[in-house]
Steps between C-alpha positions, in 0.01 A plus 500: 500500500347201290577285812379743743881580615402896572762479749776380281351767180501765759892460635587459132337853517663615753862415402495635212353833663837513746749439219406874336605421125189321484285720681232561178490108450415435819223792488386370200507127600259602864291661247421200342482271782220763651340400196475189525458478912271699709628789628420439891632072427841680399488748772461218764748251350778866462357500881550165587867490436558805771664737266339824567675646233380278240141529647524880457648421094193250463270712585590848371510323143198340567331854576341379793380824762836566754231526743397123491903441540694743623395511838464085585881562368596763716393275809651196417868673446493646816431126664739250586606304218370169639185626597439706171530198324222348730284824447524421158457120508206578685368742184585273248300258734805215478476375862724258578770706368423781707456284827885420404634883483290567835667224685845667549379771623271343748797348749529776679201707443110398660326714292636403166462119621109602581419661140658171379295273722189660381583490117588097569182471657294682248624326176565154717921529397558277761789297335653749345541650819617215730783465212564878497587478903630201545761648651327692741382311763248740654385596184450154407296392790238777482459377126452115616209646700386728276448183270351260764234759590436538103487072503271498769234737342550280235460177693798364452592436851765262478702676235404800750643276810830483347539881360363605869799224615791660242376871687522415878182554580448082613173612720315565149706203314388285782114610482488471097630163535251423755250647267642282203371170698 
């Protein structure tokens, strides 16, 4: 906890919880940590780790209202796994990391790859996404000119030129380099 390793403290937690002969240490051990951590910081690093069980422990020790968790909880277990994680990501506002649960999901499915494209666009996760679908070529184009546009605006139109270039779309490629002289 000195060195801000909530996630480490919190598994510690955890095992010791599962392996019922300690069951009071463990108790006694979140107890303290709630002490010394915020109650909501320790309820979104016990979130961030996509236990829902040891989000519900965190926070009925903490005493926080089941209202403020109960239900958020309730809607991410009945999600796919994948895309509960980037529901949380999202929460916990940890981007990149949730533009990297999404993209599995998105081969195959236009509406999933759409709620991605707009969170890429709105927190500029550009690179983190080309990386995420690399291997999906479609995917991958649409974020190359995603990017240019967003280089454009900016006024970058060479570094546009080549993103438009790595998406397909040479009739805008060809007019930002045109642009660039």
């Amino acid at each position: 906890v000195k060195n801000e390793s909530f996630e480490d403290a919190l598994q510690v937690i955890w095992e010791l919880k599962k392996s019922k002969s300690a069951d009071k240490e463990a108790d006694d051990a979140l107890k303290y940590l709630l002490y010394l951590i915020d109650i909501n910081l320790l309820y979104n690093v016990a979130l961030g780790l996509y236990d829902y069980q040891l989000v519900m422990y965190v926070a009925q020790k903490s005493q926080k209202d089941p209202k403020e968790y109960v239900p958020f909880l309730q809607q991410l277990s009945k999600l796919d796994q994948a895309y509960a994680k980037f529901k949380i990501d999202c929460f916990l506002k940890r981007f990149p990391r949730a533009v990297q649960h999404i993209a599995p999901l998105c081969e195959n499915d236009e509406k999933m790859l759409e709620e991605c494209m707009e969170l890429v666009k709105k927190h500029s996760l550009f690179e983190a996404a080309m990386k995420a679908f690399s291997d999906d070529l479609y995917a991958y184009k649409k974020i190359c000119n995603i990017f240019g546009d967003h280089l454009r605006i900016k006024g970058k139109l060479s570094e546009a030129s080549l993103m438009y270039e790595r998406g397909g779309d040479y009739q805008q490629a060809l007019s930002s380099a045109r642009n660039t002289l």
